[in-house]
Amino acid sequence: MKLPPDQILLRWVNYHLKAAGHSKAVTNFSTDVQDATAYSILLHQIAPQTCELCHESTAEERAAHVIQNARRLEVETFIKPRDITSGNPKLNMSFVAQLFNTCPALDIVEEEIKQLEEVLYDDVGDTREERVFRMWINSLGIDEVYINHLFSDLRDGINLLKVFEKIEKGIVAWQKVNLIAPNKFKQVENCNYCVVLGKQLKFSLVNIGGADIFEGNKKLILSIIWQSMRHQQLKLLSDLARSRGRATGEGITDADIIQWANQKVRTGGKCMLWNLAR
């Protein structure tokens, strides 16, 4: 009998925990990983030369250390310490899938690898635009937002409203939002509000209604997300211009962008940019 992907990942985690001499098995991706101890042992077991055990006194500190260890393995993850400590099952499962994909540290049978494709390669079937937009939303670091399927994960309007709030702080009047939207009527109300705010942001939303978002109209949703990305980038460049003491609308040079980017990556200990052509 085939196991679902989450059960295969749990088996993988527990295989390594047992090999490390850890007596407590992980049975879920929420409460059993909240204190980050299992992750600490797992990472040390699969990459002992790279990942040290986490001995911090608080779960939040251990979770931060776990994420640092994962990045040493070149795991590209959007999970944050509070996602681990709050027991967010979707983000924790995604995190474990990324660990498995990067460093499985065992010979797993081909049948189980096929069953894991849904988790490990969740962009199978997506167009290039869908993948880019989904990854962009996930890169924003919005609390409790992780998009696995672009169109279905936006259909209740709540995640899209959180994106709008991220790119234009204060634009969403949350008292108007149905944060609990158990039915189509409430979800379409949220989507209608998305359209209203999109127009406030000067998006081109001709003949777009909330029902289009709810029904997963791909062309129109891609248009909204593209315009959201563009709004964020233009705002970023405008802020950069002001930080350089320039009037609104004055051009930004490559040197300005490189200097700004290096200021950001320097804090993360990453390699610096020398030009925009490489």
Coordinates of C-alpha atoms in Angstrom, one line a residue:
M1 CA 0.0 0.0 0.0
K2 CA 1.4 3.4 -1.0
L3 CA 2.0 5.9 1.7
P4 CA 1.1 9.6 1.3
P5 CA 4.0 12.0 1.0
D6 CA 3.8 13.3 4.5
Q7 CA 4.0 9.8 5.9
I8 CA 7.1 9.0 3.8
L9 CA 8.8 12.2 5.0
L10 CA 7.9 11.3 8.7
R11 CA 9.5 7.8 8.1
W12 CA 12.6 9.5 6.7
V13 CA 12.8 11.8 9.7
N14 CA 12.3 9.0 12.2
Y15 CA 14.8 6.8 10.5
H16 CA 17.6 9.4 11.1
L17 CA 16.3 10.2 14.6
K18 CA 16.5 6.5 15.6
A19 CA 20.0 6.2 14.0
A20 CA 21.0 9.2 16.2
G21 CA 19.8 7.4 19.3
H22 CA 16.8 9.8 19.8
S23 CA 14.0 7.9 21.5
K24 CA 11.0 10.1 20.7
A25 CA 9.5 9.6 17.3
V26 CA 8.0 12.5 15.3
T27 CA 4.3 11.8 14.3
N28 CA 3.3 15.1 12.8
F29 CA 4.7 18.4 11.4
S30 CA 3.2 20.6 14.1
T31 CA 3.4 19.9 17.8
D32 CA 6.2 17.3 17.5
V33 CA 8.6 19.8 15.9
Q34 CA 7.7 23.0 17.8
D35 CA 10.7 22.9 20.1
A36 CA 13.1 22.4 17.1
T37 CA 14.9 19.6 19.0
A38 CA 14.0 16.9 16.4
Y39 CA 15.3 19.2 13.6
S40 CA 18.5 19.8 15.4
I41 CA 19.2 16.1 15.8
L42 CA 18.1 15.4 12.2
L43 CA 20.4 17.9 10.6
H44 CA 23.3 16.8 12.8
Q45 CA 22.7 13.2 11.8
I46 CA 22.5 13.8 8.1
A47 CA 25.4 16.3 8.0
P48 CA 27.5 16.0 11.1
Q49 CA 30.5 17.9 9.7
T50 CA 28.3 20.9 8.7
C51 CA 25.4 21.1 11.2
E52 CA 26.1 21.3 14.9
L53 CA 23.6 20.4 17.5
C54 CA 21.5 23.3 18.8
H55 CA 21.9 23.8 22.6
E56 CA 20.1 27.1 22.9
S57 CA 17.8 27.5 25.9
T58 CA 14.6 28.7 24.0
A59 CA 12.7 27.0 21.2
E60 CA 12.9 30.3 19.1
E61 CA 16.7 30.4 19.3
R62 CA 17.0 26.7 18.5
A63 CA 14.7 27.1 15.5
A64 CA 16.8 30.0 14.3
H65 CA 19.9 27.8 14.6
V66 CA 18.2 25.0 12.7
I67 CA 17.5 27.3 9.8
Q68 CA 21.1 28.5 9.8
N69 CA 22.2 24.9 9.7
A70 CA 19.8 24.2 6.8
R71 CA 21.2 27.1 4.8
R72 CA 24.7 25.7 5.3
L73 CA 23.4 22.7 3.4
E74 CA 22.3 25.2 0.7
V75 CA 18.6 24.5 1.4
E76 CA 16.6 27.4 0.0
T77 CA 13.8 27.8 2.5
F78 CA 11.3 30.5 3.4
I79 CA 10.5 29.1 6.8
K80 CA 11.1 31.3 9.8
P81 CA 11.8 30.4 13.5
R82 CA 8.2 31.3 14.5
D83 CA 6.8 29.0 11.8
I84 CA 8.6 26.2 13.5
T85 CA 7.7 27.2 17.0
S86 CA 4.1 27.8 16.1
G87 CA 3.8 24.4 14.6
N88 CA 2.8 25.5 11.1
P89 CA 2.2 22.0 9.5
K90 CA 2.3 23.1 5.9
L91 CA 5.6 25.1 6.2
N92 CA 7.2 22.5 8.4
M93 CA 6.4 19.7 5.9
S94 CA 7.7 21.9 3.0
F95 CA 10.9 22.5 5.1
V96 CA 11.4 18.7 5.6
A97 CA 10.8 18.0 2.0
Q98 CA 13.5 20.6 1.1
L99 CA 15.9 18.9 3.5
F100 CA 15.2 15.5 2.0
N101 CA 15.6 16.8 -1.5
T102 CA 19.0 18.4 -0.7
C103 CA 20.5 15.8 1.6
P104 CA 18.6 12.6 2.0
A105 CA 21.6 10.7 3.4
L106 CA 20.2 7.3 2.5
D107 CA 19.3 5.0 -0.4
I108 CA 15.6 5.4 -0.7
V109 CA 13.7 3.0 -3.0
E110 CA 12.5 4.4 -6.4
E111 CA 8.8 3.8 -5.6
E112 CA 9.0 6.1 -2.6
I113 CA 10.9 8.8 -4.6
K114 CA 8.0 8.8 -7.1
Q115 CA 5.5 9.3 -4.3
L116 CA 7.5 12.2 -3.0
E117 CA 7.5 14.1 -6.3
E118 CA 4.3 15.9 -5.3
V119 CA 6.1 17.4 -2.3
L120 CA 9.6 17.8 -3.5
Y121 CA 8.7 19.2 -6.9
D122 CA 5.6 21.1 -6.2
D123 CA 6.0 23.2 -9.3
V124 CA 5.5 20.3 -11.7
G125 CA 2.8 21.4 -14.2
D126 CA 3.2 25.1 -13.4
T127 CA 4.1 27.5 -16.2
R128 CA 7.2 29.6 -15.8
E129 CA 5.1 32.6 -14.8
E130 CA 3.2 30.7 -12.2
R131 CA 6.5 29.5 -10.6
V132 CA 8.0 33.0 -10.6
F133 CA 5.0 34.6 -9.1
R134 CA 4.5 31.9 -6.5
M135 CA 8.2 32.1 -5.5
W136 CA 8.0 35.9 -5.4
I137 CA 5.1 35.8 -2.9
N138 CA 6.9 33.3 -0.8
S139 CA 10.0 35.4 -0.8
L140 CA 8.1 38.3 0.8
G141 CA 8.2 36.6 4.2
I142 CA 4.6 37.2 5.0
D143 CA 3.5 35.6 8.2
E144 CA 1.4 32.4 7.7
V145 CA 1.6 32.7 3.9
Y146 CA 3.2 30.0 1.8
I147 CA 1.8 29.5 -1.7
N148 CA 2.0 26.0 -3.0
H149 CA -0.6 26.4 -5.8
L150 CA -0.9 29.9 -7.0
F151 CA -4.5 30.0 -8.1
S152 CA -6.2 27.8 -5.5
D153 CA -4.2 29.4 -2.6
L154 CA -5.4 32.9 -3.6
R155 CA -9.1 32.0 -4.2
D156 CA -10.4 33.2 -0.8
G157 CA -8.8 36.6 -1.2
I158 CA -7.0 36.6 2.2
N159 CA -3.5 35.7 0.9
L160 CA -3.8 38.3 -1.9
L161 CA -4.8 40.9 0.6
K162 CA -1.8 40.1 2.7
V163 CA 0.4 40.6 -0.4
F164 CA -1.2 44.0 -1.0
E165 CA -0.5 44.9 2.6
K166 CA 3.1 43.8 2.3
I167 CA 3.8 45.9 -0.8
E168 CA 1.8 48.9 0.4
K169 CA 1.6 49.0 4.2
G170 CA -1.7 50.2 5.6
I171 CA -3.7 49.8 2.5
V172 CA -5.9 47.0 3.8
A173 CA -8.7 47.9 6.3
W174 CA -8.7 44.5 8.0
Q175 CA -12.1 45.1 9.6
K176 CA -13.6 44.8 6.1
V177 CA -12.0 41.4 5.5
N178 CA -13.6 38.1 6.3
L179 CA -10.6 36.4 7.9
I180 CA -12.8 33.4 8.5
A181 CA -14.5 32.8 5.1
P182 CA -16.2 29.4 5.2
N183 CA -18.3 29.8 2.1
K184 CA -18.2 31.2 -1.4
F185 CA -20.1 34.4 -0.5
K186 CA -17.6 35.5 2.1
Q187 CA -14.6 34.5 -0.1
V188 CA -16.0 36.4 -3.1
E189 CA -16.5 39.4 -0.8
N190 CA -12.7 39.3 0.0
C191 CA -11.9 38.9 -3.7
N192 CA -14.1 42.0 -4.5
Y193 CA -12.1 43.9 -1.9
C194 CA -8.9 42.8 -3.6
V195 CA -10.1 44.4 -6.9
V196 CA -11.0 47.6 -5.1
L197 CA -7.5 47.8 -3.5
G198 CA -5.9 46.9 -6.8
K199 CA -7.6 49.9 -8.4
Q200 CA -6.4 52.1 -5.6
L201 CA -2.9 50.9 -6.4
K202 CA -3.5 52.0 -10.0
F203 CA -3.5 48.5 -11.4
S204 CA -5.1 47.9 -14.8
L205 CA -8.1 45.8 -13.8
V206 CA -10.5 46.3 -16.7
N207 CA -13.4 43.7 -16.6
I208 CA -11.9 42.0 -13.6
G209 CA -14.2 41.1 -10.7
G210 CA -13.8 39.2 -7.4
A211 CA -15.5 36.2 -8.9
D212 CA -12.6 35.9 -11.4
I213 CA -10.1 35.5 -8.5
F214 CA -12.3 33.1 -6.7
E215 CA -12.8 30.9 -9.8
G216 CA -9.1 30.9 -10.5
N217 CA -9.0 32.8 -13.8
K218 CA -5.4 32.2 -14.6
K219 CA -4.8 35.1 -17.0
L220 CA -6.4 37.7 -14.7
I221 CA -4.7 36.4 -11.6
L222 CA -1.3 36.4 -13.3
S223 CA -2.0 40.0 -14.3
I224 CA -2.7 41.1 -10.8
I225 CA 0.4 39.4 -9.4
W226 CA 2.6 40.8 -12.1
Q227 CA 1.3 44.3 -11.4
S228 CA 1.9 43.7 -7.7
M229 CA 5.5 42.8 -8.4
R230 CA 5.9 45.9 -10.6
H231 CA 4.5 48.1 -7.9
Q232 CA 6.9 46.7 -5.3
Q233 CA 9.9 47.2 -7.6
L234 CA 9.0 50.7 -8.6
K235 CA 8.4 51.6 -5.0
L236 CA 11.8 50.2 -4.1
L237 CA 13.5 52.2 -6.8
S238 CA 11.6 55.3 -5.7
D239 CA 12.8 54.8 -2.1
L240 CA 16.3 54.2 -3.3
A241 CA 16.2 57.5 -5.2
R242 CA 15.0 59.4 -2.2
S243 CA 17.8 57.8 -0.1
R244 CA 20.3 59.2 -2.6
G245 CA 18.8 62.7 -2.2
R246 CA 17.2 62.7 -5.6
A247 CA 13.9 64.2 -6.7
T248 CA 11.0 61.9 -7.4
G249 CA 11.3 60.5 -10.9
E250 CA 15.1 61.1 -11.2
G251 CA 16.9 58.1 -12.7
I252 CA 18.6 55.3 -10.8
T253 CA 22.0 54.1 -12.0
D254 CA 23.4 50.6 -12.0
A255 CA 25.9 51.7 -9.4
D256 CA 23.0 52.8 -7.1
I257 CA 21.3 49.4 -7.4
I258 CA 24.6 47.5 -6.8
Q259 CA 25.4 49.6 -3.8
W260 CA 21.9 49.0 -2.3
A261 CA 22.1 45.3 -3.1
N262 CA 25.5 45.0 -1.4
Q263 CA 24.2 46.7 1.7
K264 CA 21.5 44.1 1.9
V265 CA 23.6 41.0 1.2
R266 CA 26.5 42.2 3.4
T267 CA 24.3 41.7 6.5
G268 CA 23.7 38.1 5.4
G269 CA 27.3 37.3 4.8
K270 CA 26.7 36.7 1.1
C271 CA 28.9 37.4 -1.9
M272 CA 28.9 41.0 -3.2
L273 CA 27.9 42.2 -6.6
W274 CA 30.3 44.0 -8.9
N275 CA 28.0 44.5 -11.9
L276 CA 24.5 43.6 -13.1
A277 CA 25.6 41.6 -16.1
R278 CA 26.8 38.5 -14.2

